[in-house]
PDB file of C-alpha atoms in Angstrom:
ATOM      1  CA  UNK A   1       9.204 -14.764   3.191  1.00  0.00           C
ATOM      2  CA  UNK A   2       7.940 -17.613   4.761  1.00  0.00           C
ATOM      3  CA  UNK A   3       5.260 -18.194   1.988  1.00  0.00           C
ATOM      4  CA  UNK A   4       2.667 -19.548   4.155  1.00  0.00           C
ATOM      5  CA  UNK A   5      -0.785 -18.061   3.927  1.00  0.00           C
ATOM      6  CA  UNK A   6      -3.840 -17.739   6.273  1.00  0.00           C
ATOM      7  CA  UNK A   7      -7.567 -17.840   4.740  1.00  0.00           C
ATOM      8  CA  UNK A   8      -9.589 -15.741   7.535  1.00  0.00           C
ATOM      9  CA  UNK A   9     -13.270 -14.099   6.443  1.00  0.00           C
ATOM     10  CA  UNK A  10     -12.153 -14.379   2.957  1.00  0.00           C
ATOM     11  CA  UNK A  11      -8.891 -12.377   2.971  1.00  0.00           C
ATOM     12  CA  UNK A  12      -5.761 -14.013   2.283  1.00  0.00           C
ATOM     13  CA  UNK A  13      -2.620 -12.683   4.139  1.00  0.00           C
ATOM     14  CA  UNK A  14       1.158 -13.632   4.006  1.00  0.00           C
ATOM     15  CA  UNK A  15       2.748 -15.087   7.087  1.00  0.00           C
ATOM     16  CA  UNK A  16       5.153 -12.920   7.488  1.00  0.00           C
ATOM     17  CA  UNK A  17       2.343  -9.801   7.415  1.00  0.00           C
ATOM     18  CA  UNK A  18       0.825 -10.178  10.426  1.00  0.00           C
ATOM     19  CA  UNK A  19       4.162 -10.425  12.918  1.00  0.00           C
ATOM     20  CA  UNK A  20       5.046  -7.194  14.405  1.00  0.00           C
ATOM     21  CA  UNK A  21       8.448  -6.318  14.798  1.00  0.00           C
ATOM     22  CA  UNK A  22       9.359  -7.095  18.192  1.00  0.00           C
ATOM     23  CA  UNK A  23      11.746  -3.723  18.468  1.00  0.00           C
ATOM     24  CA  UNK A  24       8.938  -1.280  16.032  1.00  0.00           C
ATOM     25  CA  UNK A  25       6.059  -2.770  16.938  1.00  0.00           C
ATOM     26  CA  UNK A  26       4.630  -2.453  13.032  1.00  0.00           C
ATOM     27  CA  UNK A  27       3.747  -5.461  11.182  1.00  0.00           C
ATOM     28  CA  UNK A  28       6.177  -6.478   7.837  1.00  0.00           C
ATOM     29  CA  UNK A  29       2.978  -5.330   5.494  1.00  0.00           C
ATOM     30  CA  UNK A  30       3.909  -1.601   6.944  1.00  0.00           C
ATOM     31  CA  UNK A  31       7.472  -1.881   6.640  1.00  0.00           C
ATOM     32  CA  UNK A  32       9.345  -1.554   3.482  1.00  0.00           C
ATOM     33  CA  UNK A  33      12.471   0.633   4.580  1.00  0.00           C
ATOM     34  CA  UNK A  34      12.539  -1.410   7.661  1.00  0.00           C
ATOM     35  CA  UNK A  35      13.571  -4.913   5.752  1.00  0.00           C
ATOM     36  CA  UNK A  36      12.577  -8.092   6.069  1.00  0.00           C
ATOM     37  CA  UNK A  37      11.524  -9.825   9.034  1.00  0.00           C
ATOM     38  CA  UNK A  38      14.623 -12.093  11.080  1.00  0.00           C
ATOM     39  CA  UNK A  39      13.354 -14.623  13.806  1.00  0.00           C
ATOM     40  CA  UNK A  40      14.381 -14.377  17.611  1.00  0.00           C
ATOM     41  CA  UNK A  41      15.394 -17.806  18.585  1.00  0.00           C
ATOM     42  CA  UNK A  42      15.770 -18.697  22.182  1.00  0.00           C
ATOM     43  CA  UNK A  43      18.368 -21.000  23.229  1.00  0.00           C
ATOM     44  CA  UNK A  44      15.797 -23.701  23.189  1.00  0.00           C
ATOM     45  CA  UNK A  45      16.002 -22.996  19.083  1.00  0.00           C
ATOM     46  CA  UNK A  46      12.165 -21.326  19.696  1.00  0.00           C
ATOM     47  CA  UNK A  47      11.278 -18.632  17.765  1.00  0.00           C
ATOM     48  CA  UNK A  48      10.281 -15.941  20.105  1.00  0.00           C
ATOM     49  CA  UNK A  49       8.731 -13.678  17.433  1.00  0.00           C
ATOM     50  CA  UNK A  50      10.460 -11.385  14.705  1.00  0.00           C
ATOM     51  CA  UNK A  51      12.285  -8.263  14.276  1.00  0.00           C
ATOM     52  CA  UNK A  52      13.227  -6.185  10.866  1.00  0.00           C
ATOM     53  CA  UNK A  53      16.483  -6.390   9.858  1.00  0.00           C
ATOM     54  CA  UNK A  54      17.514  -2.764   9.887  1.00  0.00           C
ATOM     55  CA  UNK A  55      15.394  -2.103  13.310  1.00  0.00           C
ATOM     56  CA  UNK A  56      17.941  -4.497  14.851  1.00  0.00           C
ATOM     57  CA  UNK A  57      21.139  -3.952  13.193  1.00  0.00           C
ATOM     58  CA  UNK A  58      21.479  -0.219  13.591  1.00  0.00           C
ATOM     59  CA  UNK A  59      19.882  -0.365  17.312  1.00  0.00           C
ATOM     60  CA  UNK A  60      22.674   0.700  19.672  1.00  0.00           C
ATOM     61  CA  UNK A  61      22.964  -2.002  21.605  1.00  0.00           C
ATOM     62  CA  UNK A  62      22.961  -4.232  18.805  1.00  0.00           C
ATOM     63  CA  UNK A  63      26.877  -5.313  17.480  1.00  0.00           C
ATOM     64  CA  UNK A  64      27.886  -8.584  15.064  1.00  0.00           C
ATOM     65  CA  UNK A  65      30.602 -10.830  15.566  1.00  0.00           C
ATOM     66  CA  UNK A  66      32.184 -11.196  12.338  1.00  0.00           C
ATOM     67  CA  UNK A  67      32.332 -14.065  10.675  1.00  0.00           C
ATOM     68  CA  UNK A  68      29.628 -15.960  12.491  1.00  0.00           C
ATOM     69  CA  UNK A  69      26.323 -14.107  11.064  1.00  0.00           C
ATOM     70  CA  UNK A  70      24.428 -13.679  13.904  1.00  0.00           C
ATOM     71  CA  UNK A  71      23.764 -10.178  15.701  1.00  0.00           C
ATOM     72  CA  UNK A  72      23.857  -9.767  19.612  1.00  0.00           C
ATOM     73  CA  UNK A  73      21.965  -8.341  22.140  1.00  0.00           C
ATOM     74  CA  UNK A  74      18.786  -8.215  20.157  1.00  0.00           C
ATOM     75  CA  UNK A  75      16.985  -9.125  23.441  1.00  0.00           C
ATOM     76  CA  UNK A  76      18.346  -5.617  24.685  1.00  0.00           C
ATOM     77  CA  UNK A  77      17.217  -4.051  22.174  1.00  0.00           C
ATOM     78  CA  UNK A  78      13.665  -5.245  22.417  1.00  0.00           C
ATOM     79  CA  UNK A  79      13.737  -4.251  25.807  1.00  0.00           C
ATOM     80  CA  UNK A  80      15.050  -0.820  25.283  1.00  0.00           C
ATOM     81  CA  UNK A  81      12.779  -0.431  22.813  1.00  0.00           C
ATOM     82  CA  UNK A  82       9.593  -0.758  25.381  1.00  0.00           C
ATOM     83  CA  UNK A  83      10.311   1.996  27.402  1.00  0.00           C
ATOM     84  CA  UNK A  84      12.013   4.605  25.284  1.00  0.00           C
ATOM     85  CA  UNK A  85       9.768   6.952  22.595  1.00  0.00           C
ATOM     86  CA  UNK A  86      11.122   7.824  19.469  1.00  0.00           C
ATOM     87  CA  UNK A  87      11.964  11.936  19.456  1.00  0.00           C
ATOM     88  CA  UNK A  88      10.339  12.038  16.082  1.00  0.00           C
ATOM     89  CA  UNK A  89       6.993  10.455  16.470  1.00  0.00           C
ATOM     90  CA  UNK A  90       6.901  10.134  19.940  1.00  0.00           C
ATOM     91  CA  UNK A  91       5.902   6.523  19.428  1.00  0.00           C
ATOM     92  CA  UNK A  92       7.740   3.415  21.816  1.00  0.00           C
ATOM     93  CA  UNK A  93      10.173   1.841  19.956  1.00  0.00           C
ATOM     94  CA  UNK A  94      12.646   3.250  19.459  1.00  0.00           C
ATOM     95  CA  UNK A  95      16.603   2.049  19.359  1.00  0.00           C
ATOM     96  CA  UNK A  96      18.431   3.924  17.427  1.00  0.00           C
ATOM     97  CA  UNK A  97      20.443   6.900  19.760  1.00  0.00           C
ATOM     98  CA  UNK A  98      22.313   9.869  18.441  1.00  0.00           C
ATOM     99  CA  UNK A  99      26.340   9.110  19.407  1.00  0.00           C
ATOM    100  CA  UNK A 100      26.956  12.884  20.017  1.00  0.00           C
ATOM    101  CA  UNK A 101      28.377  12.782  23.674  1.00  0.00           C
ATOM    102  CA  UNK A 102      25.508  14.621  25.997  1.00  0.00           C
ATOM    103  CA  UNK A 103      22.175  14.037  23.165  1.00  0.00           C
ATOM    104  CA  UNK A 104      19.367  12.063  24.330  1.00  0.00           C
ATOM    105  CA  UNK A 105      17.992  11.942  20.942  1.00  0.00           C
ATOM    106  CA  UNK A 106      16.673   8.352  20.179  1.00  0.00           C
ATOM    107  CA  UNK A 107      15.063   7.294  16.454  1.00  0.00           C
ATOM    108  CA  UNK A 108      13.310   4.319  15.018  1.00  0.00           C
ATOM    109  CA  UNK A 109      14.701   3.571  11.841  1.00  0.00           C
ATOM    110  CA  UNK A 110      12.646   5.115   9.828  1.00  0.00           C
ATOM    111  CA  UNK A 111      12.406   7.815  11.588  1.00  0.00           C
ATOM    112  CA  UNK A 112      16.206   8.835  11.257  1.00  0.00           C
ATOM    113  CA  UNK A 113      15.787   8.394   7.195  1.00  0.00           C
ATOM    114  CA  UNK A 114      15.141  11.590   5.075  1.00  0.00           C
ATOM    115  CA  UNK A 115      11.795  12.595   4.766  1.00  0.00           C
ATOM    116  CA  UNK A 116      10.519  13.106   1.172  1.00  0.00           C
ATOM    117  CA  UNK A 117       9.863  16.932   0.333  1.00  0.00           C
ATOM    118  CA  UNK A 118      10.294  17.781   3.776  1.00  0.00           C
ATOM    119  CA  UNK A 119      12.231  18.374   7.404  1.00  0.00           C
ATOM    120  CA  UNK A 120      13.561  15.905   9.582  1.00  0.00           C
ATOM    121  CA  UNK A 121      12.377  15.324  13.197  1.00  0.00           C
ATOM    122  CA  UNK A 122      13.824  17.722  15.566  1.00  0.00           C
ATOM    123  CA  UNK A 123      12.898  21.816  16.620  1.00  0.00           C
ATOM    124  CA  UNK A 124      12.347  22.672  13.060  1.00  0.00           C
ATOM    125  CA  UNK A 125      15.469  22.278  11.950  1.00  0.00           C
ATOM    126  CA  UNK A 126      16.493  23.023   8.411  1.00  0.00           C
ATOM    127  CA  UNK A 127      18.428  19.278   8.207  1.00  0.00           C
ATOM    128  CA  UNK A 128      17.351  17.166   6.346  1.00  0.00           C
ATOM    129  CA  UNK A 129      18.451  13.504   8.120  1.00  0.00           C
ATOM    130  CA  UNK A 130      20.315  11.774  10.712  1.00  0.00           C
ATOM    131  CA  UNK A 131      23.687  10.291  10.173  1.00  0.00           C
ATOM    132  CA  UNK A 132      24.248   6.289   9.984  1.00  0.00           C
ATOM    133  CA  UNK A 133      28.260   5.505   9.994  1.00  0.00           C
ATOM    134  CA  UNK A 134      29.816   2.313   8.371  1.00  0.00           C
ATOM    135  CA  UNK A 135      30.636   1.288  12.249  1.00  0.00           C
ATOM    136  CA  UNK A 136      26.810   1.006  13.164  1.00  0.00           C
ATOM    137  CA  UNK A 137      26.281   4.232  14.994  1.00  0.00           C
ATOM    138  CA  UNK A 138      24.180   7.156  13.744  1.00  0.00           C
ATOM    139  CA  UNK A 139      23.453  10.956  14.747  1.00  0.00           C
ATOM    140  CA  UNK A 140      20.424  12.456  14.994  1.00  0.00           C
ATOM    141  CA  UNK A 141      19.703  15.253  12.019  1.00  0.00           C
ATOM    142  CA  UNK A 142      20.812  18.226  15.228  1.00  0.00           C
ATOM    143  CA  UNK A 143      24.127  16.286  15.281  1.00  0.00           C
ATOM    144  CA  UNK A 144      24.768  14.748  11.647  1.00  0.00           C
ATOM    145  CA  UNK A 145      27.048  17.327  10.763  1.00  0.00           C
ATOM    146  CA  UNK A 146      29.513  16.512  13.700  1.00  0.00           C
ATOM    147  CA  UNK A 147      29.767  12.845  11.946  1.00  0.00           C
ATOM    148  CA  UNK A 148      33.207  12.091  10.387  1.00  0.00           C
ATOM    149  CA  UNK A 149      32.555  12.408   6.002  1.00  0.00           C
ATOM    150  CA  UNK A 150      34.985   9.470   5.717  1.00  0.00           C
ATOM    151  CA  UNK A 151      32.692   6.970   8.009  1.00  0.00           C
ATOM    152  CA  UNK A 152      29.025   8.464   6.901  1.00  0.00           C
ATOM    153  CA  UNK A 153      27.111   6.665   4.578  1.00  0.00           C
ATOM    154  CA  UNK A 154      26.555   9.533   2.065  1.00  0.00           C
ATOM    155  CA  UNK A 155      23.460   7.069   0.417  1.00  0.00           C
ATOM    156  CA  UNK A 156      22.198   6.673   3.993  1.00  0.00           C
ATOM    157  CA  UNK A 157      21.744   2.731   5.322  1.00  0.00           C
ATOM    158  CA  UNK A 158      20.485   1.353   1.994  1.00  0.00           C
ATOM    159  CA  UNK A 159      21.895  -2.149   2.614  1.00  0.00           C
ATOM    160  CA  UNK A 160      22.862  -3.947   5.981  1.00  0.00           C
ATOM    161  CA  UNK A 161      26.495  -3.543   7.029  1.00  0.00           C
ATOM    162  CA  UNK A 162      28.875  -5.481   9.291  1.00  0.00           C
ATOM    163  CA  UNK A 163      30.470  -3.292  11.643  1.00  0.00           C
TER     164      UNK A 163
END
């Protein structure tokens, strides 16, 4: 957290509360499975606005260099994520495409987790969630059973991974 605070008509919020997610579009108050909030720095070392941690590591177009810390083509993924609705909600923003060869299925984060007591997103399917792999990619809940056991990660994405 940045640990700044704004007094406006008599409310106090957090910094870090009112920046959307550049990728999501919901603010960091909303977004407790998404993680926290990383900047977007130009090459100017400007910080072009924020994106949640998971939105941007498990986007598809996202990938790590390992060793150095810092993810790539977050721009693309921001981009991406402007034009293409999430097959869940329906909702822009969404980055996160099913690697089954031929699916057009595409997920925001939170949208590929479990749902609590109930079905996941697509055709009323009796599955519960989409599959996220230790190498980045996920399936969609149609697909997650064609993802290899030995790469799934049978807890789902609870922490960030390097791929």
């Amino acid at each position: 957290k940045l640990g700044l605070t704004v007094k406006e008509n008599k409310q106090i919020f957090q910094i870090d509360q009112l920046f959307p997610c550049l990728i999501c579009n919901l603010p960091n108050a909303d977004c407790k499975t998404e993680g926290r909030l990383l900047p977007v720095i130009n090459s100017k070392n400007v910080i072009l606005g924020y994106v949640h941690s998971n939105c941007s590591f498990w986007s598809s177009e996202v990938y790590d260099v390992k060793g150095d810390g810092k993810l790539r083509n977050v721009d693309k993924a921001i981009l991406a994520g402007r034009s293409i609705a999430c097959s869940k909600c329906g909702k822009y923003g969404a980055t996160l495409r099913c690697c089954e060869p031929g699916c057009n299925r595409v997920y925001h984060f939170r949208c590929l987790l479990p749902e609590k007591g109930g079905k996941a997103a697509d055709d009323d399917l009796d599955i519960e969630k989409g599959a996220f792999l230790k190498n980045g990619k996920t399936y969609c809940p149609q697909h997650s059973t064609h993802a290899d056991p030995r790469l799934t990660l049978a807890d789902g994405p609870t922490k960030v991974l390097r791929r």
